[in-house]
Amino acid sequence: MQVQVQVKGLPGAARLRSFAVEKLNAAIAQFAYALQDVSMRMLDINGPDRGGMDKLCRVVLRFKDSSVVVIEDLGVNMMQVIERVTDRVQQNLSGMCQKRLHQPAT
């Protein structure tokens, strides 16, 4: 499984990337068997000079069965946005994998 994390236009990019990698890896670790690749992109939509709810974090999960799930969130504080997105990633993966385990084979 390949994991990519990109940061664009945000101050403290190295620190954000490190935090995001740690949180994302923790969220997906137990579901690696089902994932082909995972990408996370973080960016400041309006640029660094404008405030507001413009920090975007988007995670794309590509599964081995070729399905794709996109989870994203916006906020003012990127660290909080990363926390919310990785929590949602883990919740979604848990639910999806549980569903697949209980589906009858076709």
PDB file of N, CA and C in Angstrom:
ATOM      1  N   MET A   1       0.851  -1.176   0.000  1.00  0.00           N
ATOM      2  CA  MET A   1       0.000   0.000   0.000  1.00  0.00           C
ATOM      3  C   MET A   1       0.891   1.232   0.000  1.00  0.00           C
ATOM      4  N   GLN A   2       0.554   2.155  -0.858  1.00  0.00           N
ATOM      5  CA  GLN A   2       1.302   3.399  -0.966  1.00  0.00           C
ATOM      6  C   GLN A   2       0.516   4.524  -0.298  1.00  0.00           C
ATOM      7  N   VAL A   3       1.218   5.354   0.485  1.00  0.00           N
ATOM      8  CA  VAL A   3       0.592   6.487   1.169  1.00  0.00           C
ATOM      9  C   VAL A   3       1.332   7.755   0.759  1.00  0.00           C
ATOM     10  N   GLN A   4       0.579   8.745   0.272  1.00  0.00           N
ATOM     11  CA  GLN A   4       1.154  10.034  -0.114  1.00  0.00           C
ATOM     12  C   GLN A   4       0.474  11.142   0.673  1.00  0.00           C
ATOM     13  N   VAL A   5       1.283  12.097   1.146  1.00  0.00           N
ATOM     14  CA  VAL A   5       0.747  13.253   1.869  1.00  0.00           C
ATOM     15  C   VAL A   5       1.381  14.499   1.277  1.00  0.00           C
ATOM     16  N   GLN A   6       0.538  15.430   0.820  1.00  0.00           N
ATOM     17  CA  GLN A   6       1.018  16.676   0.218  1.00  0.00           C
ATOM     18  C   GLN A   6       0.443  17.869   0.967  1.00  0.00           C
ATOM     19  N   VAL A   7       1.280  18.904   1.107  1.00  0.00           N
ATOM     20  CA  VAL A   7       0.865  20.149   1.750  1.00  0.00           C
ATOM     21  C   VAL A   7       1.182  21.291   0.787  1.00  0.00           C
ATOM     22  N   LYS A   8       0.199  22.150   0.519  1.00  0.00           N
ATOM     23  CA  LYS A   8       0.399  23.292  -0.386  1.00  0.00           C
ATOM     24  C   LYS A   8      -0.092  24.578   0.253  1.00  0.00           C
ATOM     25  N   GLY A   9       0.769  25.574   0.257  1.00  0.00           N
ATOM     26  CA  GLY A   9       0.370  26.914   0.673  1.00  0.00           C
ATOM     27  C   GLY A   9       0.043  27.089   2.139  1.00  0.00           C
ATOM     28  N   LEU A  10       0.566  26.220   2.989  1.00  0.00           N
ATOM     29  CA  LEU A  10       0.296  26.325   4.420  1.00  0.00           C
ATOM     30  C   LEU A  10       1.601  26.545   5.182  1.00  0.00           C
ATOM     31  N   PRO A  11       1.595  27.469   6.135  1.00  0.00           N
ATOM     32  CA  PRO A  11       2.807  27.662   6.949  1.00  0.00           C
ATOM     33  C   PRO A  11       3.054  26.434   7.832  1.00  0.00           C
ATOM     34  N   GLY A  12       4.317  26.158   8.090  1.00  0.00           N
ATOM     35  CA  GLY A  12       4.662  24.998   8.920  1.00  0.00           C
ATOM     36  C   GLY A  12       4.388  23.688   8.217  1.00  0.00           C
ATOM     37  N   ALA A  13       4.632  23.648   6.912  1.00  0.00           N
ATOM     38  CA  ALA A  13       4.294  22.480   6.096  1.00  0.00           C
ATOM     39  C   ALA A  13       4.954  21.194   6.598  1.00  0.00           C
ATOM     40  N   ALA A  14       6.208  21.261   7.002  1.00  0.00           N
ATOM     41  CA  ALA A  14       6.909  20.054   7.452  1.00  0.00           C
ATOM     42  C   ALA A  14       6.261  19.487   8.719  1.00  0.00           C
ATOM     43  N   ARG A  15       5.900  20.374   9.635  1.00  0.00           N
ATOM     44  CA  ARG A  15       5.251  19.945  10.885  1.00  0.00           C
ATOM     45  C   ARG A  15       3.865  19.378  10.601  1.00  0.00           C
ATOM     46  N   LEU A  16       3.108  20.046   9.732  1.00  0.00           N
ATOM     47  CA  LEU A  16       1.774  19.556   9.370  1.00  0.00           C
ATOM     48  C   LEU A  16       1.860  18.195   8.688  1.00  0.00           C
ATOM     49  N   ARG A  17       2.816  18.057   7.777  1.00  0.00           N
ATOM     50  CA  ARG A  17       2.974  16.793   7.055  1.00  0.00           C
ATOM     51  C   ARG A  17       3.299  15.664   8.028  1.00  0.00           C
ATOM     52  N   SER A  18       4.209  15.908   8.939  1.00  0.00           N
ATOM     53  CA  SER A  18       4.593  14.897   9.923  1.00  0.00           C
ATOM     54  C   SER A  18       3.396  14.484  10.787  1.00  0.00           C
ATOM     55  N   PHE A  19       2.641  15.466  11.265  1.00  0.00           N
ATOM     56  CA  PHE A  19       1.446  15.205  12.073  1.00  0.00           C
ATOM     57  C   PHE A  19       0.425  14.405  11.264  1.00  0.00           C
ATOM     58  N   ALA A  20       0.208  14.811  10.007  1.00  0.00           N
ATOM     59  CA  ALA A  20      -0.776  14.156   9.149  1.00  0.00           C
ATOM     60  C   ALA A  20      -0.383  12.710   8.848  1.00  0.00           C
ATOM     61  N   VAL A  21       0.897  12.467   8.576  1.00  0.00           N
ATOM     62  CA  VAL A  21       1.363  11.109   8.291  1.00  0.00           C
ATOM     63  C   VAL A  21       1.117  10.208   9.503  1.00  0.00           C
ATOM     64  N   GLU A  22       1.445  10.706  10.680  1.00  0.00           N
ATOM     65  CA  GLU A  22       1.244   9.931  11.909  1.00  0.00           C
ATOM     66  C   GLU A  22      -0.235   9.593  12.110  1.00  0.00           C
ATOM     67  N   LYS A  23      -1.110  10.589  11.988  1.00  0.00           N
ATOM     68  CA  LYS A  23      -2.545  10.381  12.199  1.00  0.00           C
ATOM     69  C   LYS A  23      -3.144   9.465  11.119  1.00  0.00           C
ATOM     70  N   LEU A  24      -2.743   9.682   9.864  1.00  0.00           N
ATOM     71  CA  LEU A  24      -3.286   8.884   8.759  1.00  0.00           C
ATOM     72  C   LEU A  24      -2.840   7.428   8.878  1.00  0.00           C
ATOM     73  N   ASN A  25      -1.571   7.206   9.163  1.00  0.00           N
ATOM     74  CA  ASN A  25      -1.081   5.828   9.311  1.00  0.00           C
ATOM     75  C   ASN A  25      -1.799   5.109  10.450  1.00  0.00           C
ATOM     76  N   ALA A  26      -2.044   5.799  11.548  1.00  0.00           N
ATOM     77  CA  ALA A  26      -2.774   5.189  12.669  1.00  0.00           C
ATOM     78  C   ALA A  26      -4.205   4.843  12.256  1.00  0.00           C
ATOM     79  N   ALA A  27      -4.830   5.694  11.449  1.00  0.00           N
ATOM     80  CA  ALA A  27      -6.221   5.484  11.041  1.00  0.00           C
ATOM     81  C   ALA A  27      -6.380   4.314  10.070  1.00  0.00           C
ATOM     82  N   ILE A  28      -5.385   4.088   9.230  1.00  0.00           N
ATOM     83  CA  ILE A  28      -5.524   3.063   8.181  1.00  0.00           C
ATOM     84  C   ILE A  28      -4.793   1.755   8.481  1.00  0.00           C
ATOM     85  N   ALA A  29      -3.996   1.718   9.526  1.00  0.00           N
ATOM     86  CA  ALA A  29      -3.113   0.574   9.791  1.00  0.00           C
ATOM     87  C   ALA A  29      -3.830  -0.779   9.764  1.00  0.00           C
ATOM     88  N   GLN A  30      -4.932  -0.906  10.455  1.00  0.00           N
ATOM     89  CA  GLN A  30      -5.586  -2.211  10.534  1.00  0.00           C
ATOM     90  C   GLN A  30      -6.389  -2.562   9.285  1.00  0.00           C
ATOM     91  N   PHE A  31      -6.452  -1.639   8.321  1.00  0.00           N
ATOM     92  CA  PHE A  31      -7.215  -1.885   7.096  1.00  0.00           C
ATOM     93  C   PHE A  31      -6.318  -1.973   5.861  1.00  0.00           C
ATOM     94  N   ALA A  32      -5.013  -2.057   6.074  1.00  0.00           N
ATOM     95  CA  ALA A  32      -4.046  -2.074   4.969  1.00  0.00           C
ATOM     96  C   ALA A  32      -4.326  -3.202   3.982  1.00  0.00           C
ATOM     97  N   TYR A  33      -4.842  -4.318   4.463  1.00  0.00           N
ATOM     98  CA  TYR A  33      -5.127  -5.462   3.599  1.00  0.00           C
ATOM     99  C   TYR A  33      -6.133  -5.124   2.490  1.00  0.00           C
ATOM    100  N   ALA A  34      -6.983  -4.130   2.712  1.00  0.00           N
ATOM    101  CA  ALA A  34      -8.036  -3.790   1.752  1.00  0.00           C
ATOM    102  C   ALA A  34      -7.670  -2.616   0.852  1.00  0.00           C
ATOM    103  N   LEU A  35      -6.608  -1.885   1.197  1.00  0.00           N
ATOM    104  CA  LEU A  35      -6.271  -0.647   0.493  1.00  0.00           C
ATOM    105  C   LEU A  35      -5.142  -0.829  -0.518  1.00  0.00           C
ATOM    106  N   GLN A  36      -5.305  -0.180  -1.659  1.00  0.00           N
ATOM    107  CA  GLN A  36      -4.243  -0.164  -2.672  1.00  0.00           C
ATOM    108  C   GLN A  36      -3.336   1.043  -2.448  1.00  0.00           C
ATOM    109  N   ASP A  37      -3.967   2.224  -2.359  1.00  0.00           N
ATOM    110  CA  ASP A  37      -3.190   3.423  -2.033  1.00  0.00           C
ATOM    111  C   ASP A  37      -4.076   4.470  -1.377  1.00  0.00           C
ATOM    112  N   VAL A  38      -3.403   5.378  -0.682  1.00  0.00           N
ATOM    113  CA  VAL A  38      -4.080   6.426   0.076  1.00  0.00           C
ATOM    114  C   VAL A  38      -3.340   7.728  -0.188  1.00  0.00           C
ATOM    115  N   SER A  39      -4.087   8.785  -0.478  1.00  0.00           N
ATOM    116  CA  SER A  39      -3.446  10.090  -0.632  1.00  0.00           C
ATOM    117  C   SER A  39      -4.181  11.125   0.213  1.00  0.00           C
ATOM    118  N   MET A  40      -3.402  12.029   0.776  1.00  0.00           N
ATOM    119  CA  MET A  40      -3.957  13.127   1.564  1.00  0.00           C
ATOM    120  C   MET A  40      -3.364  14.413   1.009  1.00  0.00           C
ATOM    121  N   ARG A  41      -4.230  15.379   0.755  1.00  0.00           N
ATOM    122  CA  ARG A  41      -3.792  16.698   0.299  1.00  0.00           C
ATOM    123  C   ARG A  41      -4.352  17.750   1.229  1.00  0.00           C
ATOM    124  N   MET A  42      -3.479  18.659   1.622  1.00  0.00           N
ATOM    125  CA  MET A  42      -3.883  19.766   2.482  1.00  0.00           C
ATOM    126  C   MET A  42      -3.510  21.064   1.785  1.00  0.00           C
ATOM    127  N   LEU A  43      -4.438  22.007   1.781  1.00  0.00           N
ATOM    128  CA  LEU A  43      -4.139  23.291   1.161  1.00  0.00           C
ATOM    129  C   LEU A  43      -4.981  24.402   1.744  1.00  0.00           C
ATOM    130  N   ASP A  44      -4.492  25.611   1.556  1.00  0.00           N
ATOM    131  CA  ASP A  44      -5.199  26.818   1.963  1.00  0.00           C
ATOM    132  C   ASP A  44      -5.869  27.345   0.696  1.00  0.00           C
ATOM    133  N   ILE A  45      -7.169  27.198   0.609  1.00  0.00           N
ATOM    134  CA  ILE A  45      -7.909  27.518  -0.611  1.00  0.00           C
ATOM    135  C   ILE A  45      -7.741  28.977  -1.026  1.00  0.00           C
ATOM    136  N   ASN A  46      -7.847  29.907  -0.075  1.00  0.00           N
ATOM    137  CA  ASN A  46      -7.773  31.340  -0.381  1.00  0.00           C
ATOM    138  C   ASN A  46      -6.366  31.901  -0.322  1.00  0.00           C
ATOM    139  N   GLY A  47      -5.400  31.107   0.032  1.00  0.00           N
ATOM    140  CA  GLY A  47      -4.037  31.606   0.179  1.00  0.00           C
ATOM    141  C   GLY A  47      -3.763  32.018   1.610  1.00  0.00           C
ATOM    142  N   PRO A  48      -2.482  32.230   1.929  1.00  0.00           N
ATOM    143  CA  PRO A  48      -2.089  32.480   3.315  1.00  0.00           C
ATOM    144  C   PRO A  48      -2.501  33.855   3.867  1.00  0.00           C
ATOM    145  N   ASP A  49      -2.860  34.791   2.999  1.00  0.00           N
ATOM    146  CA  ASP A  49      -3.171  36.144   3.460  1.00  0.00           C
ATOM    147  C   ASP A  49      -4.622  36.345   3.865  1.00  0.00           C
ATOM    148  N   ARG A  50      -5.458  35.371   3.600  1.00  0.00           N
ATOM    149  CA  ARG A  50      -6.874  35.492   3.947  1.00  0.00           C
ATOM    150  C   ARG A  50      -7.231  34.454   4.995  1.00  0.00           C
ATOM    151  N   GLY A  51      -7.981  34.855   5.960  1.00  0.00           N
ATOM    152  CA  GLY A  51      -8.389  33.933   7.013  1.00  0.00           C
ATOM    153  C   GLY A  51      -9.693  33.250   6.672  1.00  0.00           C
ATOM    154  N   GLY A  52     -10.295  32.700   7.664  1.00  0.00           N
ATOM    155  CA  GLY A  52     -11.601  32.071   7.478  1.00  0.00           C
ATOM    156  C   GLY A  52     -11.494  30.561   7.359  1.00  0.00           C
ATOM    157  N   MET A  53     -12.629  29.964   7.080  1.00  0.00           N
ATOM    158  CA  MET A  53     -12.726  28.509   6.987  1.00  0.00           C
ATOM    159  C   MET A  53     -12.276  28.066   5.596  1.00  0.00           C
ATOM    160  N   ASP A  54     -10.966  28.125   5.364  1.00  0.00           N
ATOM    161  CA  ASP A  54     -10.451  27.854   4.027  1.00  0.00           C
ATOM    162  C   ASP A  54      -9.322  26.841   3.989  1.00  0.00           C
ATOM    163  N   LYS A  55      -9.116  26.113   5.084  1.00  0.00           N
ATOM    164  CA  LYS A  55      -8.096  25.063   5.113  1.00  0.00           C
ATOM    165  C   LYS A  55      -8.781  23.751   4.744  1.00  0.00           C
ATOM    166  N   LEU A  56      -8.350  23.158   3.631  1.00  0.00           N
ATOM    167  CA  LEU A  56      -8.968  21.938   3.114  1.00  0.00           C
ATOM    168  C   LEU A  56      -8.044  20.748   3.304  1.00  0.00           C
ATOM    169  N   CYS A  57      -8.597  19.653   3.775  1.00  0.00           N
ATOM    170  CA  CYS A  57      -7.879  18.387   3.863  1.00  0.00           C
ATOM    171  C   CYS A  57      -8.738  17.340   3.151  1.00  0.00           C
ATOM    172  N   ARG A  58      -8.157  16.698   2.142  1.00  0.00           N
ATOM    173  CA  ARG A  58      -8.891  15.697   1.357  1.00  0.00           C
ATOM    174  C   ARG A  58      -8.096  14.392   1.356  1.00  0.00           C
ATOM    175  N   VAL A  59      -8.771  13.307   1.706  1.00  0.00           N
ATOM    176  CA  VAL A  59      -8.160  11.982   1.681  1.00  0.00           C
ATOM    177  C   VAL A  59      -8.880  11.139   0.629  1.00  0.00           C
ATOM    178  N   VAL A  60      -8.097  10.500  -0.239  1.00  0.00           N
ATOM    179  CA  VAL A  60      -8.642   9.605  -1.257  1.00  0.00           C
ATOM    180  C   VAL A  60      -8.147   8.199  -0.931  1.00  0.00           C
ATOM    181  N   LEU A  61      -9.103   7.300  -0.718  1.00  0.00           N
ATOM    182  CA  LEU A  61      -8.800   5.898  -0.425  1.00  0.00           C
ATOM    183  C   LEU A  61      -9.113   5.077  -1.671  1.00  0.00           C
ATOM    184  N   ARG A  62      -8.118   4.380  -2.196  1.00  0.00           N
ATOM    185  CA  ARG A  62      -8.327   3.493  -3.341  1.00  0.00           C
ATOM    186  C   ARG A  62      -8.169   2.060  -2.836  1.00  0.00           C
ATOM    187  N   PHE A  63      -9.223   1.294  -3.043  1.00  0.00           N
ATOM    188  CA  PHE A  63      -9.251  -0.074  -2.539  1.00  0.00           C
ATOM    189  C   PHE A  63      -8.757  -1.060  -3.587  1.00  0.00           C
ATOM    190  N   LYS A  64      -8.375  -2.231  -3.142  1.00  0.00           N
ATOM    191  CA  LYS A  64      -7.881  -3.278  -4.036  1.00  0.00           C
ATOM    192  C   LYS A  64      -8.957  -3.762  -4.995  1.00  0.00           C
ATOM    193  N   ASP A  65     -10.235  -3.564  -4.630  1.00  0.00           N
ATOM    194  CA  ASP A  65     -11.325  -3.958  -5.527  1.00  0.00           C
ATOM    195  C   ASP A  65     -11.686  -2.840  -6.508  1.00  0.00           C
ATOM    196  N   SER A  66     -10.837  -1.806  -6.603  1.00  0.00           N
ATOM    197  CA  SER A  66     -10.975  -0.663  -7.526  1.00  0.00           C
ATOM    198  C   SER A  66     -11.985   0.385  -7.080  1.00  0.00           C
ATOM    199  N   SER A  67     -12.618   0.223  -5.940  1.00  0.00           N
ATOM    200  CA  SER A  67     -13.525   1.274  -5.464  1.00  0.00           C
ATOM    201  C   SER A  67     -12.702   2.421  -4.860  1.00  0.00           C
ATOM    202  N   VAL A  68     -13.332   3.598  -4.828  1.00  0.00           N
ATOM    203  CA  VAL A  68     -12.667   4.807  -4.340  1.00  0.00           C
ATOM    204  C   VAL A  68     -13.604   5.524  -3.373  1.00  0.00           C
ATOM    205  N   VAL A  69     -13.028   6.013  -2.271  1.00  0.00           N
ATOM    206  CA  VAL A  69     -13.782   6.811  -1.307  1.00  0.00           C
ATOM    207  C   VAL A  69     -12.999   8.099  -1.069  1.00  0.00           C
ATOM    208  N   VAL A  70     -13.708   9.239  -1.102  1.00  0.00           N
ATOM    209  CA  VAL A  70     -13.087  10.539  -0.851  1.00  0.00           C
ATOM    210  C   VAL A  70     -13.711  11.125   0.415  1.00  0.00           C
ATOM    211  N   ILE A  71     -12.848  11.544   1.336  1.00  0.00           N
ATOM    212  CA  ILE A  71     -13.295  12.165   2.582  1.00  0.00           C
ATOM    213  C   ILE A  71     -12.574  13.497   2.700  1.00  0.00           C
ATOM    214  N   GLU A  72     -13.338  14.572   2.913  1.00  0.00           N
ATOM    215  CA  GLU A  72     -12.704  15.881   3.029  1.00  0.00           C
ATOM    216  C   GLU A  72     -13.400  16.719   4.082  1.00  0.00           C
ATOM    217  N   ASP A  73     -12.669  17.731   4.535  1.00  0.00           N
ATOM    218  CA  ASP A  73     -13.209  18.637   5.544  1.00  0.00           C
ATOM    219  C   ASP A  73     -12.531  19.988   5.391  1.00  0.00           C
ATOM    220  N   LEU A  74     -13.224  21.018   5.824  1.00  0.00           N
ATOM    221  CA  LEU A  74     -12.717  22.388   5.827  1.00  0.00           C
ATOM    222  C   LEU A  74     -12.690  22.907   7.250  1.00  0.00           C
ATOM    223  N   GLY A  75     -11.792  23.853   7.500  1.00  0.00           N
ATOM    224  CA  GLY A  75     -11.763  24.472   8.808  1.00  0.00           C
ATOM    225  C   GLY A  75     -10.805  25.634   8.859  1.00  0.00           C
ATOM    226  N   VAL A  76     -10.682  26.218  10.027  1.00  0.00           N
ATOM    227  CA  VAL A  76      -9.786  27.349  10.249  1.00  0.00           C
ATOM    228  C   VAL A  76      -8.410  26.852  10.680  1.00  0.00           C
ATOM    229  N   ASN A  77      -8.386  25.797  11.499  1.00  0.00           N
ATOM    230  CA  ASN A  77      -7.150  25.249  12.050  1.00  0.00           C
ATOM    231  C   ASN A  77      -6.858  23.904  11.391  1.00  0.00           C
ATOM    232  N   MET A  78      -5.755  23.825  10.638  1.00  0.00           N
ATOM    233  CA  MET A  78      -5.465  22.605   9.875  1.00  0.00           C
ATOM    234  C   MET A  78      -5.238  21.391  10.771  1.00  0.00           C
ATOM    235  N   MET A  79      -4.657  21.574  11.942  1.00  0.00           N
ATOM    236  CA  MET A  79      -4.442  20.435  12.844  1.00  0.00           C
ATOM    237  C   MET A  79      -5.788  19.811  13.237  1.00  0.00           C
ATOM    238  N   GLN A  80      -6.771  20.651  13.522  1.00  0.00           N
ATOM    239  CA  GLN A  80      -8.099  20.151  13.875  1.00  0.00           C
ATOM    240  C   GLN A  80      -8.776  19.490  12.673  1.00  0.00           C
ATOM    241  N   VAL A  81      -8.569  20.056  11.501  1.00  0.00           N
ATOM    242  CA  VAL A  81      -9.144  19.473  10.287  1.00  0.00           C
ATOM    243  C   VAL A  81      -8.551  18.085  10.042  1.00  0.00           C
ATOM    244  N   ILE A  82      -7.244  17.946  10.223  1.00  0.00           N
ATOM    245  CA  ILE A  82      -6.585  16.644  10.063  1.00  0.00           C
ATOM    246  C   ILE A  82      -7.163  15.636  11.048  1.00  0.00           C
ATOM    247  N   GLU A  83      -7.341  16.056  12.290  1.00  0.00           N
ATOM    248  CA  GLU A  83      -7.926  15.174  13.317  1.00  0.00           C
ATOM    249  C   GLU A  83      -9.314  14.684  12.886  1.00  0.00           C
ATOM    250  N   ARG A  84     -10.153  15.607  12.443  1.00  0.00           N
ATOM    251  CA  ARG A  84     -11.519  15.235  12.036  1.00  0.00           C
ATOM    252  C   ARG A  84     -11.505  14.293  10.839  1.00  0.00           C
ATOM    253  N   VAL A  85     -10.694  14.607   9.855  1.00  0.00           N
ATOM    254  CA  VAL A  85     -10.657  13.783   8.644  1.00  0.00           C
ATOM    255  C   VAL A  85     -10.133  12.381   8.956  1.00  0.00           C
ATOM    256  N   THR A  86      -9.069  12.275   9.730  1.00  0.00           N
ATOM    257  CA  THR A  86      -8.527  10.941  10.024  1.00  0.00           C
ATOM    258  C   THR A  86      -9.482  10.133  10.909  1.00  0.00           C
ATOM    259  N   ASP A  87     -10.214  10.790  11.794  1.00  0.00           N
ATOM    260  CA  ASP A  87     -11.248  10.091  12.565  1.00  0.00           C
ATOM    261  C   ASP A  87     -12.321   9.535  11.631  1.00  0.00           C
ATOM    262  N   ARG A  88     -12.736  10.345  10.674  1.00  0.00           N
ATOM    263  CA  ARG A  88     -13.754   9.907   9.710  1.00  0.00           C
ATOM    264  C   ARG A  88     -13.226   8.792   8.807  1.00  0.00           C
ATOM    265  N   VAL A  89     -11.948   8.873   8.435  1.00  0.00           N
ATOM    266  CA  VAL A  89     -11.337   7.805   7.635  1.00  0.00           C
ATOM    267  C   VAL A  89     -11.438   6.486   8.395  1.00  0.00           C
ATOM    268  N   GLN A  90     -11.035   6.497   9.651  1.00  0.00           N
ATOM    269  CA  GLN A  90     -11.064   5.273  10.446  1.00  0.00           C
ATOM    270  C   GLN A  90     -12.493   4.755  10.610  1.00  0.00           C
ATOM    271  N   GLN A  91     -13.440   5.640  10.879  1.00  0.00           N
ATOM    272  CA  GLN A  91     -14.841   5.225  11.036  1.00  0.00           C
ATOM    273  C   GLN A  91     -15.383   4.617   9.742  1.00  0.00           C
ATOM    274  N   ASN A  92     -15.105   5.276   8.619  1.00  0.00           N
ATOM    275  CA  ASN A  92     -15.582   4.777   7.334  1.00  0.00           C
ATOM    276  C   ASN A  92     -14.961   3.429   6.986  1.00  0.00           C
ATOM    277  N   LEU A  93     -13.655   3.304   7.182  1.00  0.00           N
ATOM    278  CA  LEU A  93     -12.988   2.037   6.885  1.00  0.00           C
ATOM    279  C   LEU A  93     -13.532   0.915   7.757  1.00  0.00           C
ATOM    280  N   SER A  94     -13.734   1.200   9.015  1.00  0.00           N
ATOM    281  CA  SER A  94     -14.260   0.195   9.935  1.00  0.00           C
ATOM    282  C   SER A  94     -15.639  -0.277   9.482  1.00  0.00           C
ATOM    283  N   GLY A  95     -16.503   0.670   9.163  1.00  0.00           N
ATOM    284  CA  GLY A  95     -17.843   0.324   8.714  1.00  0.00           C
ATOM    285  C   GLY A  95     -17.845  -0.434   7.394  1.00  0.00           C
ATOM    286  N   MET A  96     -17.027   0.018   6.454  1.00  0.00           N
ATOM    287  CA  MET A  96     -16.983  -0.635   5.142  1.00  0.00           C
ATOM    288  C   MET A  96     -16.427  -2.048   5.239  1.00  0.00           C
ATOM    289  N   CYS A  97     -15.384  -2.220   6.005  1.00  0.00           N
ATOM    290  CA  CYS A  97     -14.769  -3.540   6.129  1.00  0.00           C
ATOM    291  C   CYS A  97     -15.687  -4.500   6.878  1.00  0.00           C
ATOM    292  N   GLN A  98     -16.395  -4.012   7.887  1.00  0.00           N
ATOM    293  CA  GLN A  98     -17.358  -4.848   8.599  1.00  0.00           C
ATOM    294  C   GLN A  98     -18.472  -5.291   7.660  1.00  0.00           C
ATOM    295  N   LYS A  99     -18.961  -4.370   6.838  1.00  0.00           N
ATOM    296  CA  LYS A  99     -20.019  -4.691   5.881  1.00  0.00           C
ATOM    297  C   LYS A  99     -19.568  -5.773   4.914  1.00  0.00           C
ATOM    298  N   ARG A 100     -18.343  -5.619   4.417  1.00  0.00           N
ATOM    299  CA  ARG A 100     -17.815  -6.584   3.444  1.00  0.00           C
ATOM    300  C   ARG A 100     -17.624  -7.958   4.061  1.00  0.00           C
ATOM    301  N   LEU A 101     -17.259  -7.999   5.325  1.00  0.00           N
ATOM    302  CA  LEU A 101     -17.078  -9.297   5.997  1.00  0.00           C
ATOM    303  C   LEU A 101     -18.391 -10.042   6.140  1.00  0.00           C
ATOM    304  N   HIS A 102     -19.488  -9.295   6.300  1.00  0.00           N
ATOM    305  CA  HIS A 102     -20.791  -9.907   6.544  1.00  0.00           C
ATOM    306  C   HIS A 102     -21.630 -10.079   5.276  1.00  0.00           C
ATOM    307  N   GLN A 103     -21.091  -9.674   4.130  1.00  0.00           N
ATOM    308  CA  GLN A 103     -21.826  -9.875   2.880  1.00  0.00           C
ATOM    309  C   GLN A 103     -21.667 -11.312   2.426  1.00  0.00           C
ATOM    310  N   PRO A 104     -22.747 -11.919   1.932  1.00  0.00           N
ATOM    311  CA  PRO A 104     -22.617 -13.292   1.408  1.00  0.00           C
ATOM    312  C   PRO A 104     -21.785 -13.272   0.129  1.00  0.00           C
ATOM    313  N   ALA A 105     -21.021 -14.325  -0.068  1.00  0.00           N
ATOM    314  CA  ALA A 105     -20.192 -14.439  -1.269  1.00  0.00           C
ATOM    315  C   ALA A 105     -21.081 -14.647  -2.475  1.00  0.00           C
ATOM    316  N   THR A 106     -20.701 -14.028  -3.582  1.00  0.00           N
ATOM    317  CA  THR A 106     -21.507 -14.188  -4.815  1.00  0.00           C
ATOM    318  C   THR A 106     -20.758 -14.944  -5.848  1.00  0.00           C
TER     319      THR A 106
END
